[in-house]
């Protein structure tokens, strides 16, 4: 119920965000698939222990639901050290006795009546008759022969198979239970169960609640058991490091090896997950921003991390200037540039974002702005540091001395920020305008990136830096016949929509 309520609150927040001005790719994902995993997947080979208890007494089975029928042995409640043998449980399932030569034909015709649980074998050897097999039926649909409908009886009659339903005692083991079922059985009754994690290469990254911490080692081991390829499970212990933007974490289970490899949007990355920032849930946003770029454009990535914006942009033949304060991010950014063979298109820096804006960005803009209008190239500045990026915007005020002319292309900024406001789009725009000391009415777009937590959204505000903000000696009076500065491509739609209104 708690999970449903959280989902409801997130949906309400997303509906509120529809009032935001949006970019071309204005999708509002309620749930993001990149980097998250559903624990309802069951992998591997499943072991069955067929017992000799086989009866032919046709009893009416009570529909207890999947949870009760397939829940592990209740004696595991409160377990903190994983004991796989304690999960054994016997359930009674309906079966048909079918001659070996008729099994395949029956399965094709009555597949919808057979047991549907993933991972369970639906045909077993009949220990009482080697010439027959036991076909396991869905206990939620079939209890006696009267549970079959007319078409089912027709099939059975044609195949000369008795509709008599027997019961078989099937023993389930740890291997047969899903991750969520195991955790629900182990954790105290009524408490929230963590059912998702972010996968980063061979690492599963979790955010456990305080009440789950006594079971953290068990939870970690279950995740490794049920997810092939996962070798390490880590838990975030503190918020992101405010200086270098990486999580403080502890290893719950598996190997203590945080150097991993991932592939996102057909680009490969390698890094030490314990020392850099990486969020697989931002894959769609990385792709969205890179999709706005065209070959030849110039991109300044102020808080580049290990390169999820910068490297795809360079592969698109953009000229990229990428910076990160974290020495580890800088090291892996250089490594990933070479790994993806784009090191010739990227210049990499290791400095504070403010120094990067006042130094490198200023120098490049001063050198290139006057010559870009004829080539129809665009300038983009990405500032993906949601907790602090807005506070760096004041560096853009009077950054350049003289405007090169009204036809010059002005840079477009993509600034990320968190918001807990009831109107997150308006909240972010107000704060950006406060640092720029100007209005962005009609010439900015707001994109909802994702719901971070209940009442907390991650937003991206894209805007063209106004000439009167960027230049010190900008002339406020313009000739009536003088053409306006070209709009950046990312803002064409939002400005056109405003004109229509």
Coordinates of C-alpha atoms in Angstrom, one line a residue:
X1 CA 0.0 0.0 0.0
X2 CA 2.9 2.4 0.8
X3 CA 4.4 1.8 -2.6
X4 CA 1.1 2.5 -4.3
X5 CA 0.7 5.7 -2.4
X6 CA 4.2 6.8 -3.3
X7 CA 3.4 6.1 -7.0
X8 CA 0.2 8.1 -6.7
X9 CA 2.1 11.1 -5.2
X10 CA 4.6 10.9 -8.0
X11 CA 1.9 10.8 -10.6
X12 CA 0.2 13.9 -9.2
X13 CA 3.5 15.8 -9.3
X14 CA 4.0 14.8 -13.0
X15 CA 0.5 16.0 -13.8
X16 CA 1.4 19.4 -12.2
X17 CA 4.5 19.6 -14.4
X18 CA 2.4 19.6 -17.5
X19 CA 2.0 23.3 -17.1
X20 CA 5.7 23.7 -17.7
X21 CA 7.0 25.0 -21.1
X22 CA 8.4 22.0 -22.8
X23 CA 11.1 21.2 -25.3
X24 CA 10.6 19.0 -28.4
X25 CA 11.3 15.8 -26.6
X26 CA 8.9 16.7 -23.7
X27 CA 8.3 13.2 -22.4
X28 CA 7.3 12.9 -18.7
X29 CA 8.4 9.4 -17.6
X30 CA 6.4 8.1 -14.6
X31 CA 8.7 5.1 -14.3
X32 CA 12.1 4.9 -15.8
X33 CA 13.3 1.6 -17.0
X34 CA 17.1 2.5 -17.7
X35 CA 19.3 1.1 -14.8
X36 CA 16.3 -0.3 -12.7
X37 CA 15.4 -4.0 -12.4
X38 CA 12.2 -5.8 -11.4
X39 CA 12.8 -8.4 -8.7
X40 CA 10.0 -10.5 -10.1
X41 CA 12.4 -12.1 -12.7
X42 CA 13.6 -15.6 -11.8
X43 CA 16.8 -16.9 -13.3
X44 CA 18.8 -20.2 -13.3
X45 CA 17.9 -23.8 -13.0
X46 CA 15.2 -24.8 -10.5
X47 CA 15.5 -28.0 -8.4
X48 CA 12.5 -30.1 -7.6
X49 CA 12.1 -32.7 -4.9
X50 CA 9.3 -35.1 -6.0
X51 CA 7.8 -36.7 -3.0
X52 CA 5.9 -40.0 -2.9
X53 CA 2.7 -38.4 -1.5
X54 CA 0.4 -38.8 -4.5
X55 CA -3.3 -39.0 -3.9
X56 CA -6.4 -39.3 -6.1
X57 CA -8.9 -37.7 -3.7
X58 CA -10.6 -34.8 -5.7
X59 CA -10.8 -32.0 -3.1
X60 CA -11.8 -28.5 -3.9
X61 CA -8.8 -26.3 -3.6
X62 CA -9.1 -22.9 -1.9
X63 CA -7.9 -20.0 -4.0
X64 CA -5.3 -18.5 -1.6
X65 CA -3.7 -16.2 -4.2
X66 CA -0.1 -16.2 -5.5
X67 CA 1.4 -14.6 -2.4
X68 CA 0.1 -17.2 0.0
X69 CA 0.5 -20.2 -2.3
X70 CA 4.1 -19.4 -3.3
X71 CA 5.3 -17.6 -0.2
X72 CA 8.3 -19.3 1.5
X73 CA 8.2 -21.2 4.8
X74 CA 6.9 -18.7 7.5
X75 CA 9.7 -19.9 9.8
X76 CA 12.2 -17.7 7.9
X77 CA 10.6 -14.6 9.3
X78 CA 13.4 -12.5 11.0
X79 CA 16.3 -14.4 9.5
X80 CA 19.4 -12.2 9.2
X81 CA 21.9 -14.8 7.9
X82 CA 20.8 -16.5 4.7
X83 CA 19.9 -20.2 5.2
X84 CA 18.7 -21.4 1.9
X85 CA 17.6 -24.8 3.2
X86 CA 15.0 -23.1 5.5
X87 CA 12.9 -22.0 2.5
X88 CA 11.7 -25.4 1.6
X89 CA 7.9 -25.6 1.4
X90 CA 5.4 -28.2 0.0
X91 CA 2.4 -27.0 -1.9
X92 CA -0.5 -29.0 -3.4
X93 CA -1.1 -28.5 -7.1
X94 CA -3.7 -30.1 -9.4
X95 CA -2.4 -32.5 -12.1
X96 CA -3.6 -34.6 -15.0
X97 CA -2.2 -38.1 -15.7
X98 CA -1.3 -38.1 -19.4
X99 CA 0.3 -40.8 -21.5
X100 CA 3.7 -39.8 -22.8
X101 CA 2.8 -39.8 -26.4
X102 CA -0.1 -37.4 -25.9
X103 CA 1.6 -34.8 -23.7
X104 CA 2.8 -32.5 -26.4
X105 CA -0.7 -32.4 -28.1
X106 CA -2.3 -31.6 -24.7
X107 CA 0.1 -28.9 -23.9
X108 CA -0.6 -27.1 -27.2
X109 CA -4.3 -27.2 -26.6
X110 CA -4.5 -26.6 -22.8
X111 CA -1.5 -24.4 -22.3
X112 CA -3.7 -21.7 -20.8
X113 CA -4.9 -24.1 -18.1
X114 CA -1.4 -25.2 -17.0
X115 CA 0.5 -23.7 -14.1
X116 CA 1.7 -20.2 -15.2
X117 CA 4.4 -19.5 -12.6
X118 CA 7.8 -18.7 -14.3
X119 CA 10.5 -21.2 -13.5
X120 CA 8.2 -24.1 -12.6
X121 CA 8.4 -27.2 -14.8
X122 CA 4.9 -28.0 -16.0
X123 CA 5.4 -31.7 -16.7
X124 CA 6.9 -34.2 -14.2
X125 CA 7.6 -37.9 -14.4
X126 CA 4.8 -40.0 -12.9
X127 CA 6.6 -42.2 -10.4
X128 CA 3.7 -44.6 -10.3
X129 CA 3.5 -45.2 -14.0
X130 CA 6.6 -44.8 -16.3
X131 CA 4.4 -44.6 -19.4
X132 CA 2.7 -41.4 -18.1
X133 CA 3.6 -37.9 -17.1
X134 CA 2.0 -35.5 -14.6
X135 CA 0.8 -32.2 -16.2
X136 CA 0.7 -29.5 -13.6
X137 CA -2.4 -27.3 -13.8
X138 CA -3.0 -23.7 -12.6
X139 CA -4.3 -24.0 -9.0
X140 CA -6.1 -20.7 -9.4
X141 CA -8.1 -22.0 -12.3
X142 CA -8.5 -25.8 -11.8
X143 CA -9.5 -27.7 -8.7
X144 CA -11.7 -30.5 -10.0
X145 CA -12.7 -31.8 -13.4
X146 CA -15.8 -29.5 -13.1
X147 CA -13.4 -26.5 -13.4
X148 CA -12.8 -27.3 -17.1
X149 CA -15.1 -25.6 -19.6
X150 CA -16.8 -27.2 -22.5
X151 CA -13.9 -26.6 -25.0
X152 CA -11.5 -28.1 -22.5
X153 CA -13.6 -31.2 -22.2
X154 CA -13.8 -31.5 -25.9
X155 CA -10.0 -31.5 -26.2
X156 CA -9.6 -34.0 -23.5
X157 CA -12.2 -36.3 -25.1
X158 CA -10.5 -36.0 -28.5
X159 CA -7.2 -37.0 -27.0
X160 CA -8.8 -39.7 -24.9
X161 CA -7.4 -38.2 -21.7
X162 CA -9.3 -38.6 -18.4
X163 CA -10.5 -35.2 -17.0
X164 CA -10.0 -36.5 -13.5
X165 CA -7.9 -34.1 -11.5
X166 CA -5.5 -35.4 -8.8
X167 CA -3.3 -33.5 -6.4
X168 CA 0.5 -33.6 -6.3
X169 CA 2.6 -32.5 -3.3
X170 CA 5.3 -30.4 -4.9
X171 CA 8.3 -29.2 -2.8
X172 CA 9.6 -25.8 -3.6
X173 CA 13.1 -24.7 -2.6
X174 CA 15.0 -21.4 -2.3
X175 CA 15.7 -21.5 -6.0
X176 CA 12.0 -21.5 -6.8
X177 CA 11.1 -18.3 -5.0
X178 CA 11.4 -14.8 -6.4
X179 CA 13.5 -12.1 -4.7
X180 CA 10.5 -10.1 -3.6
X181 CA 8.8 -13.2 -2.1
X182 CA 12.0 -14.0 -0.1
X183 CA 12.3 -10.5 1.3
X184 CA 8.7 -10.2 2.2
X185 CA 8.9 -13.5 4.0
X186 CA 12.1 -12.5 5.9
X187 CA 11.5 -8.9 6.9
X188 CA 9.1 -8.0 9.7
X189 CA 5.5 -8.2 8.6
X190 CA 4.0 -5.0 7.4
X191 CA 7.3 -3.3 6.6
X192 CA 8.3 -1.9 3.2
X193 CA 10.3 -4.2 1.1
X194 CA 12.9 -2.8 -1.3
X195 CA 12.1 -4.3 -4.7
X196 CA 14.4 -2.4 -7.1
X197 CA 18.0 -1.4 -7.5
X198 CA 20.1 0.4 -10.0
X199 CA 22.5 -1.8 -12.0
X200 CA 25.9 -0.3 -12.8
X201 CA 27.8 -3.0 -14.7
X202 CA 28.4 -5.9 -12.3
X203 CA 27.2 -3.7 -9.3
X204 CA 23.7 -3.5 -7.9
X205 CA 23.2 -0.2 -6.1
X206 CA 20.6 0.0 -3.4
X207 CA 19.0 2.6 -1.1
X208 CA 18.0 0.6 1.9
X209 CA 15.7 2.1 4.6
X210 CA 16.7 2.1 8.2
X211 CA 14.4 -0.8 9.1
X212 CA 16.0 -2.9 6.4
X213 CA 19.6 -2.4 7.6
X214 CA 19.6 -5.4 10.1
X215 CA 18.9 -7.6 7.0
X216 CA 21.3 -5.9 4.6
X217 CA 23.8 -8.8 4.3
X218 CA 20.9 -11.2 3.5
X219 CA 19.3 -8.8 1.1
X220 CA 22.6 -8.4 -0.8
X221 CA 23.2 -12.1 -1.1
X222 CA 19.6 -12.7 -2.4
X223 CA 20.1 -10.1 -5.1
X224 CA 23.4 -11.8 -6.2
X225 CA 21.7 -15.2 -6.2
X226 CA 18.7 -14.1 -8.3
X227 CA 20.4 -11.8 -10.8
X228 CA 23.1 -13.3 -13.1
X229 CA 26.0 -11.0 -13.7
X230 CA 25.7 -9.2 -10.4
X231 CA 28.8 -9.7 -8.4
X232 CA 28.6 -6.8 -5.9
X233 CA 25.8 -5.2 -4.0
X234 CA 26.3 -1.8 -2.4
X235 CA 24.2 0.5 -0.3
X236 CA 24.3 4.2 -0.2
X237 CA 25.1 5.3 3.4
X238 CA 25.1 9.1 3.0
X239 CA 24.0 11.7 0.5
X240 CA 26.2 12.6 -2.5
X241 CA 29.5 14.2 -1.6
X242 CA 28.9 17.9 -2.1
X243 CA 32.4 18.5 -3.5
X244 CA 33.0 15.6 -5.8
X245 CA 29.4 14.3 -6.4
X246 CA 29.8 10.6 -5.6
X247 CA 27.9 8.4 -3.1
X248 CA 29.4 7.1 0.1
X249 CA 28.6 3.4 0.1
X250 CA 29.2 0.1 1.7
X251 CA 29.5 -3.4 0.2
X252 CA 26.6 -5.6 1.4
X253 CA 27.6 -8.8 -0.4
X254 CA 29.9 -10.1 -3.1
X255 CA 33.3 -8.8 -4.1
X256 CA 34.7 -5.5 -3.1
X257 CA 35.5 -4.4 -6.7
X258 CA 34.0 -1.0 -7.7
X259 CA 35.7 -0.6 -11.1
X260 CA 33.1 -1.4 -13.6
X261 CA 32.1 -1.2 -17.2
X262 CA 28.7 0.1 -18.6
X263 CA 27.3 0.8 -22.0
X264 CA 24.8 3.6 -22.4
X265 CA 23.3 4.8 -25.7
X266 CA 25.9 2.7 -27.6
X267 CA 28.8 4.4 -25.8
X268 CA 31.1 2.5 -23.4
X269 CA 32.3 3.8 -20.1
X270 CA 34.7 2.5 -17.4
X271 CA 35.0 4.0 -13.9
X272 CA 35.4 3.4 -10.2
X273 CA 31.8 3.6 -9.0
X274 CA 32.8 4.4 -5.5
X275 CA 34.7 7.5 -6.5
X276 CA 32.7 9.1 -9.3
X277 CA 29.0 10.0 -9.9
X278 CA 27.0 7.8 -12.3
X279 CA 23.2 7.5 -12.4
X280 CA 21.8 5.0 -15.0
X281 CA 18.4 6.7 -14.6
X282 CA 19.7 9.7 -16.5
X283 CA 20.3 7.7 -19.7
X284 CA 17.2 9.2 -21.4
X285 CA 18.2 12.7 -20.5
X286 CA 21.7 12.3 -21.8
X287 CA 20.2 11.1 -25.1
X288 CA 17.8 14.0 -25.2
X289 CA 20.4 16.7 -24.9
X290 CA 22.8 15.1 -27.3
X291 CA 19.9 14.8 -29.7
X292 CA 19.7 18.6 -29.8
X293 CA 23.2 18.9 -31.1
X294 CA 24.3 18.9 -34.7
X295 CA 27.8 18.1 -36.2
X296 CA 30.0 21.1 -35.8
X297 CA 28.2 22.5 -32.7
X298 CA 30.3 23.5 -29.7
X299 CA 29.5 22.0 -26.3
X300 CA 30.7 23.2 -22.9
X301 CA 30.1 20.5 -20.2
X302 CA 30.7 22.3 -16.9
X303 CA 30.2 19.3 -14.6
X304 CA 31.1 16.5 -17.0
X305 CA 31.6 13.5 -14.7
X306 CA 33.0 10.6 -16.7
X307 CA 31.5 11.9 -19.9
X308 CA 27.8 10.9 -20.5
X309 CA 27.1 14.2 -22.3
X310 CA 30.6 15.0 -23.6
X311 CA 31.6 11.7 -25.3
X312 CA 28.3 11.1 -27.3
X313 CA 28.5 14.7 -28.4
X314 CA 32.1 14.2 -29.6
X315 CA 31.1 11.0 -31.4
X316 CA 28.5 13.3 -33.2
X317 CA 31.5 15.4 -34.4
X318 CA 30.8 18.3 -32.1
X319 CA 33.7 20.3 -30.5
X320 CA 33.6 19.6 -26.8
X321 CA 35.1 21.3 -23.8
X322 CA 34.5 19.0 -20.8
X323 CA 35.4 19.8 -17.1
X324 CA 35.0 18.2 -13.7
X325 CA 36.4 19.2 -10.4
X326 CA 36.8 15.6 -9.1
X327 CA 40.3 14.2 -10.0
X328 CA 38.8 10.7 -10.3
X329 CA 36.2 11.8 -12.7
X330 CA 38.8 13.7 -14.7
X331 CA 41.0 10.6 -14.9
X332 CA 38.1 8.4 -16.1
X333 CA 36.9 11.0 -18.5
X334 CA 40.3 11.0 -20.2
X335 CA 40.2 7.2 -20.2
X336 CA 36.8 7.1 -21.7
X337 CA 37.7 9.6 -24.4
X338 CA 40.4 7.2 -25.6
X339 CA 38.2 4.2 -25.1
X340 CA 35.7 5.6 -27.5
X341 CA 38.3 7.1 -29.8
X342 CA 37.1 10.7 -29.5
X343 CA 40.0 12.2 -27.6
X344 CA 40.8 14.5 -30.7
X345 CA 37.3 16.1 -30.4
X346 CA 37.4 16.8 -26.6
X347 CA 39.5 19.1 -24.5
X348 CA 39.3 17.9 -20.9
X349 CA 39.8 20.1 -17.8
X350 CA 40.1 19.5 -14.0
X351 CA 39.0 22.7 -12.3
X352 CA 36.2 24.3 -10.4
X353 CA 33.1 24.9 -12.5
X354 CA 33.2 28.7 -11.8
X355 CA 36.8 28.9 -13.0
X356 CA 36.0 26.9 -16.1
X357 CA 33.2 29.3 -17.0
X358 CA 35.2 32.4 -16.3
X359 CA 38.3 31.0 -18.0
X360 CA 37.9 28.4 -20.8
X361 CA 34.3 29.2 -21.7
X362 CA 35.0 33.0 -21.8
X363 CA 38.1 32.5 -24.0
X364 CA 36.4 30.2 -26.5
X365 CA 33.3 32.4 -26.7
X366 CA 35.4 35.5 -27.3
X367 CA 37.3 33.8 -30.0
X368 CA 34.5 32.1 -31.9
X369 CA 31.2 34.0 -31.4
X370 CA 31.9 36.6 -34.1
X371 CA 32.5 33.9 -36.7
X372 CA 29.7 31.4 -35.9
X373 CA 26.7 33.1 -37.5
X374 CA 27.6 32.4 -41.1
X375 CA 28.3 28.7 -40.4
X376 CA 25.0 28.3 -38.5
X377 CA 26.6 26.5 -35.6
X378 CA 25.1 26.4 -32.1
X379 CA 26.7 26.9 -28.7
X380 CA 25.5 24.8 -25.8
X381 CA 26.5 25.0 -22.1
X382 CA 25.4 22.0 -20.0
X383 CA 25.3 22.4 -16.2
X384 CA 24.3 19.1 -14.7
X385 CA 24.8 19.7 -11.0
X386 CA 21.2 19.9 -9.8
X387 CA 22.0 20.8 -6.2
X388 CA 24.2 23.8 -7.1
X389 CA 24.3 24.6 -10.8
X390 CA 21.9 27.6 -10.5
X391 CA 24.4 29.3 -8.2
X392 CA 27.0 29.3 -11.0
X393 CA 24.8 31.3 -13.4
X394 CA 26.0 34.6 -12.2
X395 CA 29.3 34.0 -14.0
X396 CA 27.5 34.6 -17.3
X397 CA 26.6 38.2 -16.3
X398 CA 28.8 40.5 -18.4
X399 CA 31.1 37.6 -19.2
X400 CA 32.1 39.2 -22.5
X401 CA 33.0 42.7 -23.3
X402 CA 31.5 43.7 -26.6
X403 CA 28.6 42.2 -28.6
X404 CA 29.9 41.1 -32.1
X405 CA 26.6 42.1 -33.8
X406 CA 22.9 41.4 -33.8
X407 CA 23.3 38.3 -36.1
X408 CA 25.6 36.5 -33.6
X409 CA 24.5 33.2 -32.2
X410 CA 24.0 33.4 -28.4
X411 CA 24.8 30.3 -26.3
X412 CA 22.1 28.1 -25.0
X413 CA 22.3 26.9 -21.4
X414 CA 20.8 23.7 -20.1
X415 CA 20.8 24.2 -16.3
X416 CA 19.6 21.4 -14.0
X417 CA 18.1 21.9 -10.6
X418 CA 16.0 20.1 -8.0
X419 CA 12.7 21.5 -6.8
X420 CA 10.3 20.6 -4.0
X421 CA 7.9 23.3 -5.0
X422 CA 4.2 22.6 -6.0
X423 CA 5.1 24.2 -9.3
X424 CA 8.6 23.0 -10.0
X425 CA 8.9 24.7 -13.4
X426 CA 8.0 28.1 -12.1
X427 CA 10.2 27.6 -9.1
X428 CA 13.3 26.8 -11.1
X429 CA 12.7 29.6 -13.5
X430 CA 12.4 32.1 -10.7
X431 CA 15.7 31.1 -9.2
X432 CA 17.5 31.2 -12.5
X433 CA 16.1 34.7 -13.2
X434 CA 17.2 35.8 -9.8
X435 CA 20.8 34.8 -10.5
X436 CA 20.8 36.3 -14.0
X437 CA 18.9 39.4 -12.8
X438 CA 16.7 39.3 -15.9
X439 CA 13.4 37.8 -17.1
X440 CA 13.3 34.7 -19.3
X441 CA 9.6 35.0 -20.0
X442 CA 8.8 33.4 -23.4
X443 CA 12.3 32.3 -24.3
X444 CA 13.0 29.4 -22.0
X445 CA 11.8 25.8 -21.8
X446 CA 11.5 23.6 -18.8
X447 CA 11.8 19.8 -19.0
X448 CA 10.9 17.4 -16.2
X449 CA 13.8 15.0 -16.1
X450 CA 12.6 12.6 -13.3
X451 CA 10.9 12.3 -10.0
X452 CA 13.8 11.9 -7.5
X453 CA 11.7 11.3 -4.4
X454 CA 8.2 12.2 -3.1
X455 CA 7.8 16.0 -3.5
X456 CA 11.2 16.3 -5.2
X457 CA 11.7 16.7 -9.0
X458 CA 14.8 17.1 -11.1
X459 CA 14.2 19.8 -13.8
X460 CA 16.2 21.1 -16.7
X461 CA 15.7 24.7 -17.7
X462 CA 17.0 25.6 -21.2
X463 CA 17.4 29.2 -22.2
X464 CA 19.3 31.4 -24.6
X465 CA 21.6 33.8 -22.6
X466 CA 20.2 37.3 -23.2
X467 CA 22.6 39.6 -24.9
X468 CA 22.1 42.2 -22.3
X469 CA 23.3 39.7 -19.7
X470 CA 26.2 38.2 -21.6
X471 CA 27.8 41.5 -22.8
X472 CA 29.1 44.4 -20.8
X473 CA 28.7 47.1 -23.5
X474 CA 25.5 45.8 -25.0
X475 CA 23.5 48.6 -26.6
X476 CA 19.9 48.4 -25.4
X477 CA 18.6 50.5 -28.2
X478 CA 18.4 48.7 -31.5
X479 CA 17.4 49.9 -34.9
X480 CA 13.9 49.0 -35.9
X481 CA 15.0 47.3 -39.1
X482 CA 17.9 45.4 -37.4
X483 CA 17.3 41.6 -37.3
X484 CA 17.0 40.0 -34.0
X485 CA 19.7 37.5 -32.7
X486 CA 19.1 34.0 -34.0
X487 CA 17.2 31.8 -31.7
X488 CA 18.8 28.5 -30.6
X489 CA 17.2 25.5 -32.1
X490 CA 16.2 24.1 -28.8
X491 CA 13.9 27.1 -28.1
X492 CA 12.2 27.4 -31.5
X493 CA 9.2 25.4 -30.5
X494 CA 8.5 27.1 -27.2
X495 CA 8.9 30.6 -28.6
X496 CA 6.6 29.7 -31.6
X497 CA 4.0 28.4 -29.2
X498 CA 4.1 31.7 -27.2
X499 CA 3.6 33.7 -30.4
X500 CA 0.5 31.6 -31.3
X501 CA -0.9 32.3 -27.9

